């Protein structure tokens, strides 16, 4: 299992559109094969910056999602709202303290 972190920055006036769409799509994304966890965060100092944090069983699961119609729909809508280039990281968990 690995973690995918995506940083997105939006025009302030587009944040409600993004949040409305995320609310509609979050269960579908979470239901994608291999997705085990999904969260959305908003930066405390810059409310235009958001992060998604998701756990995937395998890299193939993430790649299959990224090639899916669902991803196309989500990304096609979302990318129009950006005010900066998104960034993404795939990371392995080293330690976790409950």
GROMACS .gro file of C-alpha atoms in nm:
model
   98
    1UNK     CA    1   0.000   0.000   0.000
    2UNK     CA    2   0.119   0.353  -0.070
    3UNK     CA    3  -0.005   0.708  -0.025
    4UNK     CA    4  -0.078   0.967  -0.292
    5UNK     CA    5  -0.070   1.334  -0.196
    6UNK     CA    6  -0.194   1.594  -0.443
    7UNK     CA    7  -0.159   1.968  -0.385
    8UNK     CA    8  -0.404   2.192  -0.572
    9UNK     CA    9  -0.434   2.569  -0.568
   10UNK     CA   10  -0.757   2.737  -0.676
   11UNK     CA   11  -0.883   3.080  -0.767
   12UNK     CA   12  -1.071   3.190  -0.456
   13UNK     CA   13  -1.397   3.236  -0.643
   14UNK     CA   14  -1.380   2.874  -0.766
   15UNK     CA   15  -1.340   2.709  -0.426
   16UNK     CA   16  -1.717   2.656  -0.375
   17UNK     CA   17  -1.738   2.485  -0.717
   18UNK     CA   18  -1.448   2.258  -0.628
   19UNK     CA   19  -1.596   2.168  -0.289
   20UNK     CA   20  -1.940   2.101  -0.438
   21UNK     CA   21  -1.788   1.871  -0.700
   22UNK     CA   22  -1.570   1.695  -0.444
   23UNK     CA   23  -1.878   1.629  -0.232
   24UNK     CA   24  -2.048   1.466  -0.530
   25UNK     CA   25  -1.743   1.264  -0.640
   26UNK     CA   26  -1.572   1.165  -0.315
   27UNK     CA   27  -1.764   0.839  -0.264
   28UNK     CA   28  -1.701   0.738  -0.624
   29UNK     CA   29  -1.329   0.809  -0.590
   30UNK     CA   30  -1.316   0.623  -0.259
   31UNK     CA   31  -1.498   0.334  -0.429
   32UNK     CA   32  -1.237   0.302  -0.703
   33UNK     CA   33  -1.069  -0.036  -0.706
   34UNK     CA   34  -0.770  -0.037  -0.475
   35UNK     CA   35  -0.856   0.289  -0.297
   36UNK     CA   36  -0.854   0.231   0.079
   37UNK     CA   37  -0.870   0.585   0.217
   38UNK     CA   38  -0.945   0.939   0.099
   39UNK     CA   39  -0.924   1.274   0.277
   40UNK     CA   40  -0.930   1.637   0.169
   41UNK     CA   41  -0.736   1.907   0.355
   42UNK     CA   42  -0.732   2.286   0.329
   43UNK     CA   43  -0.422   2.488   0.413
   44UNK     CA   44  -0.462   2.696   0.730
   45UNK     CA   45  -0.257   2.989   0.601
   46UNK     CA   46  -0.372   2.994   0.239
   47UNK     CA   47  -0.736   2.887   0.199
   48UNK     CA   48  -0.689   2.855  -0.178
   49UNK     CA   49  -0.461   2.552  -0.132
   50UNK     CA   50  -0.605   2.203  -0.087
   51UNK     CA   51  -0.452   1.858  -0.058
   52UNK     CA   52  -0.598   1.517  -0.126
   53UNK     CA   53  -0.451   1.231   0.071
   54UNK     CA   54  -0.534   0.881  -0.048
   55UNK     CA   55  -0.418   0.525   0.020
   56UNK     CA   56  -0.389   0.282  -0.271
   57UNK     CA   57  -0.329  -0.092  -0.261
   58UNK     CA   58  -0.093  -0.088  -0.562
   59UNK     CA   59   0.047   0.158  -0.813
   60UNK     CA   60  -0.152  -0.027  -1.079
   61UNK     CA   61  -0.473   0.056  -0.891
   62UNK     CA   62  -0.385   0.425  -0.896
   63UNK     CA   63  -0.289   0.410  -1.263
   64UNK     CA   64  -0.614   0.229  -1.348
   65UNK     CA   65  -0.805   0.502  -1.167
   66UNK     CA   66  -0.606   0.770  -1.352
   67UNK     CA   67  -0.705   0.606  -1.684
   68UNK     CA   68  -1.073   0.576  -1.585
   69UNK     CA   69  -1.371   0.778  -1.701
   70UNK     CA   70  -1.426   0.881  -1.339
   71UNK     CA   71  -1.081   1.039  -1.317
   72UNK     CA   72  -1.130   1.207  -1.654
   73UNK     CA   73  -1.456   1.362  -1.532
   74UNK     CA   74  -1.312   1.473  -1.197
   75UNK     CA   75  -0.986   1.608  -1.340
   76UNK     CA   76  -1.144   1.774  -1.643
   77UNK     CA   77  -1.375   1.971  -1.414
   78UNK     CA   78  -1.115   2.046  -1.145
   79UNK     CA   79  -0.823   2.159  -1.360
   80UNK     CA   80  -1.028   2.449  -1.500
   81UNK     CA   81  -1.044   2.597  -1.148
   82UNK     CA   82  -0.669   2.603  -1.072
   83UNK     CA   83  -0.466   2.918  -1.025
   84UNK     CA   84  -0.135   2.726  -1.023
   85UNK     CA   85   0.006   2.398  -1.149
   86UNK     CA   86  -0.091   2.103  -0.926
   87UNK     CA   87   0.176   1.890  -0.761
   88UNK     CA   88   0.158   1.522  -0.672
   89UNK     CA   89   0.367   1.279  -0.472
   90UNK     CA   90   0.347   0.902  -0.430
   91UNK     CA   91   0.501   0.805  -0.097
   92UNK     CA   92   0.552   0.496   0.115
   93UNK     CA   93   0.459   0.510   0.482
   94UNK     CA   94   0.767   0.465   0.701
   95UNK     CA   95   0.610   0.504   1.043
   96UNK     CA   96   0.267   0.563   1.193
   97UNK     CA   97   0.178   0.632   1.556
   98UNK     CA   98  -0.191   0.600   1.649
   0.00000   0.00000   0.00000
